[in-house]
Amino acid sequence: MTWRYARRYAPLVTMPITVPAYGKEAAGRLASMADVTADDGALRRFLHGLPGVDAVGLEARAATLGTRSIKTTAKAYAIDLALSMIDLTTLEGADTPGKVRALCAKGIHPDPTDRGCPQVAAICVYPDMVATAKEALGGSGIHVASVATAFPAGRAALPVKLADTRDAVAAGADEIDMVIDRGAFLSGRYMDVFEEIKAVREACARPDGSAAHLKVIFETGELQTYDNVRRVSWLAMLAGADFIKTSTGKVAVNATPPVTLLMLEAVRDFHATTGVQVGVKPAGGIRTTKDALKYLVMVNETLGEPWLTADWFRFGASSLLNDLLMQRQKLSTGRYSGPDYVTVD
Amino acid sequence: MTFDYAPAPESRAVVDIAPSYGLFVDGEFVPAHDGKVFKTVSPSSEEVLSEVAQASAEDVDRAVKAARKAFEKWSALPGAERAKYLFRIARLVQERSRELAVLESLDNGKPIRESRDADLPLVAAHFFYYAGWADKLDHAGYGHNPRPLGVAGQVIPWNFPLLMLAWKIAPALATGNTVVLKPAETTPLSALFFADICRQAGLPKGVVNILTGDGSTGAALVAHPGVDKVAFTGSTEVGKAIARTVAGSDKKVTLELGGKAANIVFDDAPLDQAVEGIVNGIFFNQGQVCCAGSRLLVQESVAEELLDALKRRMRTLRVGDPLDKNTDIGAINSAEQLARITALAEAGEAEGAERWSPSCELPSAGYWFAPTLFTGVTQAHRIAREEIFGPVLSVLTFRTPAEAVEKANNTPYGLSAGIWTEKGSRMLWMANKLRAGVIWSNTFNKFDPASPFGGYQESGFGREGGRHGLEAYLAPSSPEGAR
């Protein structure tokens, strides 16, 4: 169990000072956990030794946090924060350079009537659109995130997945959103999943020694049980994920508040054990300001202040942005505008 | 910049509290016979909310007579007709739930989140549930055509004023009894608003009578010879006095009294949810709950880990204005109760237990007590034996399941218990061994009108809720025509 591990590793970790998952020191912290990832058996015993999750209790907690009432100044703060955390996404077969450039323009200036409006965190595209997005975003500071590893199914041979990743990084991707092999996870081949994440992480390296940040997508809608979600969260963090992400947005069930809360708890426990800070990204199905605020409340009351930045929490979304903008306009003008007062992507 | 939640107060304007209220007798609001009144205050601010009548023995007599008179017609109504009134009341409660939730939070001090999301939905659910029984009493397991008892004298506590009223009145009316109910001295208002709902529902006069007053009113009601049934929820001390009063009479009695519930956490428990369950078990309604999980029994092998997590969680509890929608913990109901909690917490410290509270700023006016944790508690400590009835958790440890059972049962009470484990066989084994009327597993403080509630030993006798709750208001079945 997590705290027991914290205690057991106390001499190694000695007062875990927080280090970012993407930083150089993180590797040393993960090495201190090397015995649990030494072989298939050890990894399995560790993951199955994590405390179980009571579904009713988890869902009740998420629902209670959902009743927090965020008004006035708190609402204004939260809306701008949510805006700045968006990975504005287009992942369609019909994507074209024109569509991607339009999305980038929107990401830079979400509200054309208010240049004070914060820009989004990243533009999320398929690997072949990375170069286009990179160029369109110029020096805006907005990251380009690229899905990779045979997104969304992840059903391809490892060399193909790694090539997919390297391509995206070479084209300039700042962040890679990989999908795990759910088939391997569900059939209990945890070490395969672990090794694959590690390999993709290595493929994120750039020639200059830096690396694209790695987000690991679980597709929690396919993993189904909360116990699985807790296990896969630890597995990915042990393998070196910089972010853990719920969903591709391509299956029936995407991000939900209970699943996200559980992942936040896993990140909290991993941090308490190793001192390594990992980010969380719920994706898919978050469309309204009301929903986004519920997620921010969960972050606030589970992980707190250090995670309330785009460096450590993201929304994978597209239509959420316009709802945030309409609510933002309402706060400043006192009236609701309408869909014609925000831009179509 | 930090994510500070701006104040989000529920509007007080949705409830219109009159400057004074009379007694509700025979369908009318009337002043007390001797004109006496007392004030009810909001415990979060000490603001006077209203002035209510202090019922005397004469008023009790008047109310019991009104109920007796109404009993004849009410009990003769077909069950389906009585059900119509109860369904109507349930719907009116739902329609007026926002108003009643604000009122309850004002008069009791509980957070609006709880009165809105727990108390009021349960009140309505209780009336809906017993409305459904009214025309099916033949099938309740108490023989053919079971008969009502007559006039029920009901005395309820201040911790869940309207919910306890519902627990008492709904089964009584469904079975054809009429009632005289006395709400607690510090929380009379929601019962008086309920009287208005009875009028709105067109309930026949005298079927429900509400008498406000202090302990002397309750004593007079319980002792009145015209009362056929006494139902009381409150302290064990008063419960014992009531049992003495009615001894030797033919009054039927149910008592729902105190508790000192063990919340037992095994090392294989779902820990994050166990922490939530512990918090909900002891801090729900400021711990002023008879079935509160006030003794945490945690397996020693997981104690440190669990307590770290519990303290971390307690630091996020928001204590303050009950009407703020983001408040988790509201005010203690009265100065008297606050003094009792304070004294017992001091006794815990004096006896050597280690006291801990998260840093939290308490309002200057009103009655407040920070959520408190005592570690290093043993069975010999007063805070492990006596009911504190406040936001104070005593933590004890155990080594084996048998030891957990032994410690959990080592109490004069026996109202509720909690078991946290992912292992189904152990959960069932424990549930069979624990001497408690209600046992929750991997949850706590979950209520449902279909589930019977009540205790063992000094926690009282009789069951409320569910089919079992009907028994308290029905005469033993008799052959057709025998009565």
PDB file of C-alpha atoms in Angstrom, chain B residues 253-384:
ATOM      1  CA  VAL B 253     -43.466   2.405  23.844  1.00  0.00           C
ATOM      2  CA  THR B 254     -40.646   2.700  21.356  1.00  0.00           C
ATOM      3  CA  LEU B 255     -37.412   4.433  22.333  1.00  0.00           C
ATOM      4  CA  GLU B 256     -34.599   5.418  20.022  1.00  0.00           C
ATOM      5  CA  LEU B 257     -31.780   6.611  22.254  1.00  0.00           C
ATOM      6  CA  GLY B 258     -28.058   7.227  22.237  1.00  0.00           C
ATOM      7  CA  GLY B 259     -25.173   5.338  20.718  1.00  0.00           C
ATOM      8  CA  LYS B 260     -21.425   4.991  20.614  1.00  0.00           C
ATOM      9  CA  ALA B 261     -20.965   3.277  17.293  1.00  0.00           C
ATOM     10  CA  ALA B 262     -17.795   1.499  16.293  1.00  0.00           C
ATOM     11  CA  ASN B 263     -16.581   2.184  12.783  1.00  0.00           C
ATOM     12  CA  ILE B 264     -14.214  -0.717  12.106  1.00  0.00           C
ATOM     13  CA  VAL B 265     -11.513  -0.432   9.440  1.00  0.00           C
ATOM     14  CA  PHE B 266      -9.563  -3.514   8.368  1.00  0.00           C
ATOM     15  CA  ASP B 267      -6.225  -3.369   6.595  1.00  0.00           C
ATOM     16  CA  ASP B 268      -7.783  -4.539   3.331  1.00  0.00           C
ATOM     17  CA  ALA B 269     -10.353  -1.732   3.321  1.00  0.00           C
ATOM     18  CA  PRO B 270     -10.834   0.612   0.371  1.00  0.00           C
ATOM     19  CA  LEU B 271      -8.873   3.294   2.194  1.00  0.00           C
ATOM     20  CA  ASP B 272      -9.883   6.469   0.374  1.00  0.00           C
ATOM     21  CA  GLN B 273     -13.532   5.550   0.717  1.00  0.00           C
ATOM     22  CA  ALA B 274     -13.010   4.484   4.333  1.00  0.00           C
ATOM     23  CA  VAL B 275     -11.651   7.955   5.058  1.00  0.00           C
ATOM     24  CA  GLU B 276     -14.764   9.465   3.485  1.00  0.00           C
ATOM     25  CA  GLY B 277     -16.914   7.097   5.511  1.00  0.00           C
ATOM     26  CA  ILE B 278     -15.164   8.010   8.738  1.00  0.00           C
ATOM     27  CA  VAL B 279     -15.601  11.720   7.986  1.00  0.00           C
ATOM     28  CA  ASN B 280     -19.230  11.197   7.077  1.00  0.00           C
ATOM     29  CA  GLY B 281     -19.712   8.976  10.111  1.00  0.00           C
ATOM     30  CA  ILE B 282     -18.557  11.473  12.700  1.00  0.00           C
ATOM     31  CA  PHE B 283     -18.779  14.925  11.114  1.00  0.00           C
ATOM     32  CA  PHE B 284     -22.164  14.584   9.394  1.00  0.00           C
ATOM     33  CA  ASN B 285     -24.490  16.998  11.213  1.00  0.00           C
ATOM     34  CA  GLN B 286     -21.551  18.084  13.445  1.00  0.00           C
ATOM     35  CA  GLY B 287     -21.517  14.583  14.902  1.00  0.00           C
ATOM     36  CA  GLN B 288     -24.892  15.225  16.510  1.00  0.00           C
ATOM     37  CA  VAL B 289     -26.218  11.920  15.284  1.00  0.00           C
ATOM     38  CA  CYS B 290     -27.295   9.075  17.560  1.00  0.00           C
ATOM     39  CA  CYS B 291     -25.801   6.522  15.162  1.00  0.00           C
ATOM     40  CA  ALA B 292     -22.593   8.547  14.569  1.00  0.00           C
ATOM     41  CA  GLY B 293     -19.436   6.475  14.073  1.00  0.00           C
ATOM     42  CA  SER B 294     -17.821   8.053  17.109  1.00  0.00           C
ATOM     43  CA  ARG B 295     -15.375   5.225  17.871  1.00  0.00           C
ATOM     44  CA  LEU B 296     -12.959   4.481  15.070  1.00  0.00           C
ATOM     45  CA  LEU B 297     -11.521   0.990  15.475  1.00  0.00           C
ATOM     46  CA  VAL B 298      -8.645   0.649  13.046  1.00  0.00           C
ATOM     47  CA  GLN B 299      -6.458  -2.357  12.477  1.00  0.00           C
ATOM     48  CA  GLU B 300      -3.045  -1.561  13.904  1.00  0.00           C
ATOM     49  CA  SER B 301      -1.196  -2.571  10.731  1.00  0.00           C
ATOM     50  CA  VAL B 302      -2.884   0.203   8.772  1.00  0.00           C
ATOM     51  CA  ALA B 303      -3.474   2.757  11.541  1.00  0.00           C
ATOM     52  CA  GLU B 304      -0.672   5.177  10.714  1.00  0.00           C
ATOM     53  CA  GLU B 305      -1.490   5.246   7.016  1.00  0.00           C
ATOM     54  CA  LEU B 306      -5.194   5.710   7.677  1.00  0.00           C
ATOM     55  CA  LEU B 307      -4.729   8.447  10.273  1.00  0.00           C
ATOM     56  CA  ASP B 308      -2.405  10.383   7.968  1.00  0.00           C
ATOM     57  CA  ALA B 309      -5.048  10.235   5.258  1.00  0.00           C
ATOM     58  CA  LEU B 310      -7.816  11.147   7.701  1.00  0.00           C
ATOM     59  CA  LYS B 311      -5.951  14.192   8.974  1.00  0.00           C
ATOM     60  CA  ARG B 312      -5.224  15.306   5.432  1.00  0.00           C
ATOM     61  CA  ARG B 313      -8.910  15.003   4.634  1.00  0.00           C
ATOM     62  CA  MET B 314      -9.964  16.830   7.798  1.00  0.00           C
ATOM     63  CA  ARG B 315      -7.820  19.777   6.759  1.00  0.00           C
ATOM     64  CA  THR B 316     -10.132  20.303   3.778  1.00  0.00           C
ATOM     65  CA  LEU B 317     -13.341  20.448   5.855  1.00  0.00           C
ATOM     66  CA  ARG B 318     -14.993  23.829   5.597  1.00  0.00           C
ATOM     67  CA  VAL B 319     -16.466  25.013   8.899  1.00  0.00           C
ATOM     68  CA  GLY B 320     -18.724  28.050   8.953  1.00  0.00           C
ATOM     69  CA  ASP B 321     -21.990  29.688   7.895  1.00  0.00           C
ATOM     70  CA  PRO B 322     -24.601  26.917   7.638  1.00  0.00           C
ATOM     71  CA  LEU B 323     -26.346  28.738   4.806  1.00  0.00           C
ATOM     72  CA  ASP B 324     -23.218  28.802   2.640  1.00  0.00           C
ATOM     73  CA  LYS B 325     -23.537  26.026   0.058  1.00  0.00           C
ATOM     74  CA  ASN B 326     -19.866  25.138   0.450  1.00  0.00           C
ATOM     75  CA  THR B 327     -19.983  24.607   4.200  1.00  0.00           C
ATOM     76  CA  ASP B 328     -19.232  21.068   5.390  1.00  0.00           C
ATOM     77  CA  ILE B 329     -19.589  21.625   9.121  1.00  0.00           C
ATOM     78  CA  GLY B 330     -22.066  24.028  10.676  1.00  0.00           C
ATOM     79  CA  ALA B 331     -22.855  25.172  14.205  1.00  0.00           C
ATOM     80  CA  ILE B 332     -23.462  23.131  17.344  1.00  0.00           C
ATOM     81  CA  ASN B 333     -27.165  23.260  18.148  1.00  0.00           C
ATOM     82  CA  SER B 334     -27.067  24.998  21.537  1.00  0.00           C
ATOM     83  CA  ALA B 335     -24.802  26.514  24.165  1.00  0.00           C
ATOM     84  CA  GLU B 336     -25.765  23.629  26.428  1.00  0.00           C
ATOM     85  CA  GLN B 337     -24.665  21.012  23.893  1.00  0.00           C
ATOM     86  CA  LEU B 338     -21.460  22.924  23.176  1.00  0.00           C
ATOM     87  CA  ALA B 339     -20.646  22.916  26.883  1.00  0.00           C
ATOM     88  CA  ARG B 340     -21.197  19.167  27.028  1.00  0.00           C
ATOM     89  CA  ILE B 341     -18.937  18.503  24.028  1.00  0.00           C
ATOM     90  CA  THR B 342     -16.280  20.836  25.405  1.00  0.00           C
ATOM     91  CA  ALA B 343     -16.337  19.142  28.806  1.00  0.00           C
ATOM     92  CA  LEU B 344     -16.004  15.639  27.350  1.00  0.00           C
ATOM     93  CA  ALA B 345     -13.186  16.700  25.019  1.00  0.00           C
ATOM     94  CA  GLU B 346     -11.386  18.190  28.002  1.00  0.00           C
ATOM     95  CA  ALA B 347     -11.890  14.939  29.883  1.00  0.00           C
ATOM     96  CA  GLY B 348     -10.289  13.114  26.951  1.00  0.00           C
ATOM     97  CA  GLU B 349      -7.226  15.324  27.163  1.00  0.00           C
ATOM     98  CA  ALA B 350      -7.075  15.033  30.946  1.00  0.00           C
ATOM     99  CA  GLU B 351      -7.176  11.258  30.664  1.00  0.00           C
ATOM    100  CA  GLY B 352      -4.143  11.348  28.397  1.00  0.00           C
ATOM    101  CA  ALA B 353      -5.534  10.910  24.895  1.00  0.00           C
ATOM    102  CA  GLU B 354      -3.849  12.955  22.182  1.00  0.00           C
ATOM    103  CA  ARG B 355      -6.066  15.690  20.771  1.00  0.00           C
ATOM    104  CA  TRP B 356      -5.808  17.021  17.217  1.00  0.00           C
ATOM    105  CA  SER B 357      -7.848  19.446  15.120  1.00  0.00           C
ATOM    106  CA  PRO B 358      -7.054  21.003  11.768  1.00  0.00           C
ATOM    107  CA  SER B 359      -6.419  24.709  11.998  1.00  0.00           C
ATOM    108  CA  CYS B 360      -9.726  26.379  11.274  1.00  0.00           C
ATOM    109  CA  GLU B 361     -11.133  29.753  12.097  1.00  0.00           C
ATOM    110  CA  LEU B 362     -14.394  29.565  14.009  1.00  0.00           C
ATOM    111  CA  PRO B 363     -16.953  32.388  13.814  1.00  0.00           C
ATOM    112  CA  SER B 364     -17.041  34.632  16.868  1.00  0.00           C
ATOM    113  CA  ALA B 365     -20.812  34.555  17.423  1.00  0.00           C
ATOM    114  CA  GLY B 366     -22.798  31.358  17.806  1.00  0.00           C
ATOM    115  CA  TYR B 367     -21.886  27.880  19.039  1.00  0.00           C
ATOM    116  CA  TRP B 368     -18.939  26.244  17.309  1.00  0.00           C
ATOM    117  CA  PHE B 369     -16.641  23.304  17.807  1.00  0.00           C
ATOM    118  CA  ALA B 370     -13.755  22.397  15.502  1.00  0.00           C
ATOM    119  CA  PRO B 371     -13.656  18.846  14.105  1.00  0.00           C
ATOM    120  CA  THR B 372     -11.554  16.917  16.579  1.00  0.00           C
ATOM    121  CA  LEU B 373      -9.619  13.674  16.590  1.00  0.00           C
ATOM    122  CA  PHE B 374      -8.403  11.806  19.661  1.00  0.00           C
ATOM    123  CA  THR B 375      -5.702   9.186  19.219  1.00  0.00           C
ATOM    124  CA  GLY B 376      -4.259   6.885  21.849  1.00  0.00           C
ATOM    125  CA  VAL B 377      -7.744   6.225  23.195  1.00  0.00           C
ATOM    126  CA  THR B 378      -8.471   3.002  25.080  1.00  0.00           C
ATOM    127  CA  GLN B 379     -11.674   1.326  26.215  1.00  0.00           C
ATOM    128  CA  ALA B 380     -11.035   2.810  29.661  1.00  0.00           C
ATOM    129  CA  HIS B 381     -11.334   6.434  28.499  1.00  0.00           C
ATOM    130  CA  ARG B 382     -14.589   8.317  29.023  1.00  0.00           C
ATOM    131  CA  ILE B 383     -14.442   9.497  25.397  1.00  0.00           C
ATOM    132  CA  ALA B 384     -14.561   5.837  24.335  1.00  0.00           C
TER     133      ALA B 384
END
